[in-house]
XYZ file of C-alpha atoms in Angstrom:
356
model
C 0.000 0.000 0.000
C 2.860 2.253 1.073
C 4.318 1.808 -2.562
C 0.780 2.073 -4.188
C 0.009 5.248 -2.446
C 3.656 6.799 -3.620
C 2.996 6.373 -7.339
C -0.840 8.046 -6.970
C -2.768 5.508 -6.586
C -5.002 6.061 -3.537
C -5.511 3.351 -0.395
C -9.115 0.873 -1.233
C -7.970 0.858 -5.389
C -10.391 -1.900 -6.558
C -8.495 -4.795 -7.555
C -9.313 -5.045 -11.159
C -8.032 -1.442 -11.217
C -4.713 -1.908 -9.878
C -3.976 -4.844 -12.279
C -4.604 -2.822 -15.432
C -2.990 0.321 -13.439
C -0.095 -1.436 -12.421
C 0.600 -3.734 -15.825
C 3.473 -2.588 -17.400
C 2.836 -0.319 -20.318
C 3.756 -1.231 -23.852
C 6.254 0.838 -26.067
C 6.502 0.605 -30.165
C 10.252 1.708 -31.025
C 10.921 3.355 -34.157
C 13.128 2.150 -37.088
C 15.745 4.923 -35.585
C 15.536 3.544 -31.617
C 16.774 0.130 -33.059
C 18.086 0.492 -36.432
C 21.333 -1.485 -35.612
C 19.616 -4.770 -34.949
C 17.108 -3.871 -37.695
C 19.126 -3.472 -40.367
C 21.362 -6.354 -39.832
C 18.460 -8.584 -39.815
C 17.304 -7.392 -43.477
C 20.223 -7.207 -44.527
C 20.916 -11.124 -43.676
C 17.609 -12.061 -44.378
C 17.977 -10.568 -48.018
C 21.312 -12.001 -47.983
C 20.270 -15.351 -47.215
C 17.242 -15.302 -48.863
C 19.230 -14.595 -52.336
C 21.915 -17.511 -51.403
C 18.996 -19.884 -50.659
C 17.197 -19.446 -54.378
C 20.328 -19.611 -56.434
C 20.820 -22.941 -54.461
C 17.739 -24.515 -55.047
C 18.497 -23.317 -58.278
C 21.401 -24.968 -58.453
C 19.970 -28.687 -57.089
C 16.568 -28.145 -59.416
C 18.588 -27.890 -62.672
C 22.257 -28.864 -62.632
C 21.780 -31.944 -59.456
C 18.331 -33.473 -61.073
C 16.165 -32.750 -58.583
C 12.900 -30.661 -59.884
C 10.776 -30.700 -56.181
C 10.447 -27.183 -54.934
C 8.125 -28.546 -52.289
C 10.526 -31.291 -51.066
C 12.781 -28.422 -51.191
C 10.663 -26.108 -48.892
C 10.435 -29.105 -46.319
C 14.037 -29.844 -46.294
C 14.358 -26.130 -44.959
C 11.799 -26.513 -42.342
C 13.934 -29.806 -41.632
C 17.061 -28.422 -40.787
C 15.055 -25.313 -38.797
C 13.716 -27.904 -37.008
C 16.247 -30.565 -36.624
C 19.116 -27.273 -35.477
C 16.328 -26.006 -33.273
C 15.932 -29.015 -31.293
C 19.752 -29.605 -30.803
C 20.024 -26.220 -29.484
C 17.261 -26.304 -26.959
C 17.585 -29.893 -26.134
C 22.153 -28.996 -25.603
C 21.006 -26.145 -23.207
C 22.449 -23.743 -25.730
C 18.882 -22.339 -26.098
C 16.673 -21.758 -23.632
C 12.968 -21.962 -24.204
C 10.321 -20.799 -21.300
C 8.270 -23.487 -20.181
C 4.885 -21.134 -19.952
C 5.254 -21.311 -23.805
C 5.339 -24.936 -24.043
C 2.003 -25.276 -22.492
C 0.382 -22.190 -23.694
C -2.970 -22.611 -25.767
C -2.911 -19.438 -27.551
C 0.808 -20.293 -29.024
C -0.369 -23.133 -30.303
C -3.754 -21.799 -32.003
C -1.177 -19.458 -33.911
C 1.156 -22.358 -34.477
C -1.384 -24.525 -36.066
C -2.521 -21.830 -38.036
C 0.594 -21.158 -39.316
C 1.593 -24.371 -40.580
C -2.174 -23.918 -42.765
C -0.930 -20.779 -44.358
C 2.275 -22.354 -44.979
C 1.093 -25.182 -46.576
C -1.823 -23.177 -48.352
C 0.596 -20.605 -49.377
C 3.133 -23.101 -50.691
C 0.890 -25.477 -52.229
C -1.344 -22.962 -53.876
C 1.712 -21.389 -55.338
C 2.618 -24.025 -56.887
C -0.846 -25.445 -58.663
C -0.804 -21.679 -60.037
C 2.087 -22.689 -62.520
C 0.104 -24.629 -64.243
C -2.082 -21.767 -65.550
C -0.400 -19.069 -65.394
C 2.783 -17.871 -67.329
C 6.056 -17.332 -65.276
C 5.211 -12.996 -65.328
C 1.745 -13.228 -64.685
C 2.618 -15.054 -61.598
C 5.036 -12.528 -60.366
C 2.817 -9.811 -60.982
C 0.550 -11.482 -58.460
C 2.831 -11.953 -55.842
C 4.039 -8.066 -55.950
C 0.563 -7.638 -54.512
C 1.856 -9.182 -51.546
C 2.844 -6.607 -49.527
C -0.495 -4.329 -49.945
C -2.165 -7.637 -48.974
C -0.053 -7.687 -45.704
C -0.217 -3.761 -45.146
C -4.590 -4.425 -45.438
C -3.830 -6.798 -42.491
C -2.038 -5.309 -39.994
C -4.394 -2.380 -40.919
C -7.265 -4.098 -40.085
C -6.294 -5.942 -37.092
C -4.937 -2.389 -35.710
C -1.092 -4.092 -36.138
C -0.130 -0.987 -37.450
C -0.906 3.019 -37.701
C -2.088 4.722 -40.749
C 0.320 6.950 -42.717
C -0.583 8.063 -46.053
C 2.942 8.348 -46.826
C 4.022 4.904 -46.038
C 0.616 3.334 -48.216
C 1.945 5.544 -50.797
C 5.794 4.110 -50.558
C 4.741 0.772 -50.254
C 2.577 0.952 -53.289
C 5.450 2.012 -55.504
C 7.174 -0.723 -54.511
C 4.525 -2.931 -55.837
C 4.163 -1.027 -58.890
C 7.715 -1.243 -59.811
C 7.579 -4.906 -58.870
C 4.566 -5.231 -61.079
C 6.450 -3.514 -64.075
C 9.803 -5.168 -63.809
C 7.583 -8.774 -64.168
C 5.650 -7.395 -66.741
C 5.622 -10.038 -69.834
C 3.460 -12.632 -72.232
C 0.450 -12.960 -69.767
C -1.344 -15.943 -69.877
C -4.709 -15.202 -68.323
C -6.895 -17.836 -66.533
C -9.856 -17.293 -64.187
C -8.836 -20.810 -61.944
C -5.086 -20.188 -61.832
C -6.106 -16.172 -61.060
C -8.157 -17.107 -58.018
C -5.297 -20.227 -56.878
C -2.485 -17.539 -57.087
C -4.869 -14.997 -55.220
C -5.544 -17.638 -52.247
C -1.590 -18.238 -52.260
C -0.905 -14.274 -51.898
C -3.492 -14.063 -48.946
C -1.937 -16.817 -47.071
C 1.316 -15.426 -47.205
C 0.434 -12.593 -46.444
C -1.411 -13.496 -43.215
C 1.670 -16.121 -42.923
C 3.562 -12.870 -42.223
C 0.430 -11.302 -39.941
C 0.674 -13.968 -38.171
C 4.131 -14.183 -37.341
C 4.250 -10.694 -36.293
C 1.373 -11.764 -33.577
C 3.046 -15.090 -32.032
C 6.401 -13.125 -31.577
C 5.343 -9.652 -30.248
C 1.751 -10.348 -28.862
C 2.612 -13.268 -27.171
C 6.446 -12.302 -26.320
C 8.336 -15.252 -27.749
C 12.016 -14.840 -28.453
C 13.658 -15.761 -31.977
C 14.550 -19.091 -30.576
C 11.346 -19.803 -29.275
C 9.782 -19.041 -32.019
C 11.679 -21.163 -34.757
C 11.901 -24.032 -31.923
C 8.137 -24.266 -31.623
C 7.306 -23.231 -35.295
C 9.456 -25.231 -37.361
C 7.976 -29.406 -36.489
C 4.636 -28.197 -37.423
C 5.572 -26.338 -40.640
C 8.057 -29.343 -41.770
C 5.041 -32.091 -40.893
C 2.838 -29.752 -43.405
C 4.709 -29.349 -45.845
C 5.763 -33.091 -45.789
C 2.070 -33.927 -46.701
C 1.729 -31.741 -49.354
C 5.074 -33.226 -50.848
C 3.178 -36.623 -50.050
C 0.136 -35.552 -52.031
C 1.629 -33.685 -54.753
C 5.182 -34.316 -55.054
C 4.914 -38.524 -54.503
C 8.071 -38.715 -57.025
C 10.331 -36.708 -54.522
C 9.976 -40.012 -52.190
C 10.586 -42.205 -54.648
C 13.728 -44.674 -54.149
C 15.310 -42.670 -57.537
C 14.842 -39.586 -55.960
C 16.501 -40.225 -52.812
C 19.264 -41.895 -54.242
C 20.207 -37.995 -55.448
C 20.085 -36.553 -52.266
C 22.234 -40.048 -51.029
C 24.669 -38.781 -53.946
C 24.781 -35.355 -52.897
C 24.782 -35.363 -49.030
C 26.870 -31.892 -48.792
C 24.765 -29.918 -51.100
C 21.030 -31.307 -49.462
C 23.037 -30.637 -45.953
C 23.855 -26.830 -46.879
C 20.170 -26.111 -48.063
C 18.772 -27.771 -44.545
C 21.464 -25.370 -43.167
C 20.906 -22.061 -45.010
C 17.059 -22.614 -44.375
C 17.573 -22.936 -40.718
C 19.578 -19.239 -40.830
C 16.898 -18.005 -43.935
C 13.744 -18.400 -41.006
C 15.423 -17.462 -38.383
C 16.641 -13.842 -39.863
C 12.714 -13.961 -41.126
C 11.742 -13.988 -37.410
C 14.541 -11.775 -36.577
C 13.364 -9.154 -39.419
C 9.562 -9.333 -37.848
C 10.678 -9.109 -34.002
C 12.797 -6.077 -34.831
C 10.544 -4.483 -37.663
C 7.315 -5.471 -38.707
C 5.338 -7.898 -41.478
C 5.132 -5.335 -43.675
C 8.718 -4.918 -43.655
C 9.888 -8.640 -44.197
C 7.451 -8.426 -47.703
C 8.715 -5.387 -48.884
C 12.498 -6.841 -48.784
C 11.497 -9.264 -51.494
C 11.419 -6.916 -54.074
C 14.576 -5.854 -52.777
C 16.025 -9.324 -52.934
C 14.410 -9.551 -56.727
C 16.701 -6.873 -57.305
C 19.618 -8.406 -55.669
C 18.906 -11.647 -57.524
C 19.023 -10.018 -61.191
C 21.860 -7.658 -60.412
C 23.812 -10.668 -59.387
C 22.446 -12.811 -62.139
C 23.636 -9.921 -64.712
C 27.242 -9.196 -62.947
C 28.246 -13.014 -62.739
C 26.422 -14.522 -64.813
C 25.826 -12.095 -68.126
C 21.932 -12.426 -68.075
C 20.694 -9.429 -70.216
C 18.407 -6.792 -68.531
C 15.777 -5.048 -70.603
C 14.766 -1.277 -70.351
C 11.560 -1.826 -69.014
C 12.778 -3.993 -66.269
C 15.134 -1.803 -65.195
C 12.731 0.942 -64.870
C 10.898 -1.150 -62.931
C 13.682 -1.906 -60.263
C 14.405 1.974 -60.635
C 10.827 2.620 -59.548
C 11.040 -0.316 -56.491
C 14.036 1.571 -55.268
C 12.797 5.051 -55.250
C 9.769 3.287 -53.130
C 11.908 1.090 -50.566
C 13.934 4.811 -50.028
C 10.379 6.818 -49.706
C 9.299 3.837 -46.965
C 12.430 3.699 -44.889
C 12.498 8.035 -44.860
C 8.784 7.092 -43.523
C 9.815 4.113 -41.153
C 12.833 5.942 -39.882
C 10.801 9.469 -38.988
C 7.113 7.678 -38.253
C 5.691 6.125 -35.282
C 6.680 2.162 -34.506
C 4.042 -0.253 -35.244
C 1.614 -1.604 -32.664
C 1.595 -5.419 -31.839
C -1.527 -6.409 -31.521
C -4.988 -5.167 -31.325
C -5.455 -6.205 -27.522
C -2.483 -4.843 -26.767
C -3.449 -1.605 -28.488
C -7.426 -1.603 -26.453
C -5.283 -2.611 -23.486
C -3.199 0.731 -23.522
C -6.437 2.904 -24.424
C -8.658 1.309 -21.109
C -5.281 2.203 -18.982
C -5.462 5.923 -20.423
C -9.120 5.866 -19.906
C -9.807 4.066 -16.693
C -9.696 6.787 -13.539
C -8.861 5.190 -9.604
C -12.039 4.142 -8.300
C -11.830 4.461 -4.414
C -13.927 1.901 -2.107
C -15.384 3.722 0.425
């Protein structure tokens, strides 16, 4: 009572007041309050996000083995299998409140769907649509995560960065711009994969900063149940990538299969590293970035030509990602979730009610 009474709070505080009085208050930081950590965390994420296509790449074409879905499980795999070895070594240490927690493992479910929706759904599309009709879908991306976190009150309304982020996309949308091969069925498959990315991320954002998880925690617990969906949906769509000929080419090529389980454990974990220290919104808009990384790469090392109208396109993503980080750096941090957001208004709101 003695320290109640020296922070305001009068003597006979209901209860219920004092708990929402006395809960610790939550702060958004700015791009600026933690740039260091934020920008080495997109900057390995694109990185390693760049390293990890022109690998698969590399095992899809010149090893003989055409399963991007076996591919996506073999990251969760090594996620998973690094994870555990951490944890279970002591090297990691992961709260036990988590472990038991029902919401966690609501999201966690839920996020293995989107996975597998997203993965799955991107695929199928590929057999309607051309190659640039495709990637002019997925530029959409990030306007589908930005309506999100929008409407779950994940993050505050600026003009300015709705404005940045949509040149992104339409720079994105340009540089893909091609033959397009237009089909109602692979429209509407390629829409459903964009959504569940796109909540993928949403969702991300909520199981590390609404429920507190660490980086650690969060790959340790996310990972099994990602790798067991994706597993099925090789199972049910990719049976050839379990068949005795394929896995006698990932027998042949143990270093290679063993560096993409590796570089997909560090790929996630910089992806929860980018959300924990940023936002959704953030992680999406890198992949343009990392589009650009790929083809500047691609035409340095490898002579690939670059047309006009692509490179206006990349010119045009640029000028965006600069116009959203001046906004990021200068604007407001984004909220976490929407109960934490009510939470903070009913503490503004709520006035000590004395019991007489």
């Amino acid at each position: 009572d003695r320290q109640r009474s020296g922070k305001g709070i009068p003597k006979g505080t209901h209860p219920s007041v004092l708990n929402r009085l006395e809960r610790p208050a939550t702060h958004s930081f700015t791009p600026l309050q933690m740039r260091p950590a934020a920008i080495l965390a997109c900057t390995l994420q694109m990185a390693t996000g760049a390293s990890f296509i022109f690998l698969n790449e590399r095992i899809m074409n010149a090893v003989g083995y055409p399963f991007p879905m076996m591919l996506s499980f073999i990251g969760f795999a090594g996620s998973t299998i690094i994870a555990t070895c951490l944890t279970w070594s002591g090297q990691v240490q992961v709260r036990q409140a988590t472990l038991v927690a029902s919401d966690v493992w609501i999201r966690i479910v839920l996020l293995s769907v989107f996975v597998t929706s997203s993965v799955v759904s991107g695929m199928a599309a590929y057999l309607y649509l051309s190659i640039s009709f495709i990637q002019m879908l997925k530029a959409t991306t990030p306007v589908m995560t930005m309506g999100f976190l929008l409407a779950f009150n994940m993050l505050t309304f600026k003009c300015a960065q709705v404005g940045s982020t949509l040149t992104i996309v339409i720079g994105a949308i340009i540089s893909s711009r091609g033959e397009i091969g237009l089909s109602t069925i692979g429209v509407m498959i390629m829409l459903v994969s964009c959504l569940s990315e796109a909540l993928r991320c949403v969702l991300t954002q909520a199981l590390l900063k609404g429920t507190k998880l660490s980086i650690m925690e969060g790959l340790y617990l996310m990972s099994p149940p990602c790798a067991a969906a994706t597993l099925i949906s090789v199972g049910v769509f990719e049976t050839e990538a379990l068949s005795s000929d394929s896995m006698s080419v990932i027998a042949s090529n143990p270093v290679v299969f063993t560096v993409a389980g590796s570089l997909g454990f560090v790929q996630h974990l910089c992806t929860l590293w980018v959300v924990q220290s940023t936002n959704a919104l953030t992680l999406k808009i890198l992949g343009p970035l990392r589009s650009i990384m790929v083809v500047g790469v691609s035409v340095l090392c490898y002579g690939e030509s670059l047309s006009s109208l692509k490179g206006w396109g990349y010119a045009i993503s640029l000028c965006g990602l600069f116009w959203y980080n001046i906004v990021s750096l200068y604007g407001e941090g984004e909220k976490n979730t929407m109960a934490e957001v009510v939470k903070e208004e009913e503490i503004q709101m709520v006035k000590p009610t004395v019991i007489k």
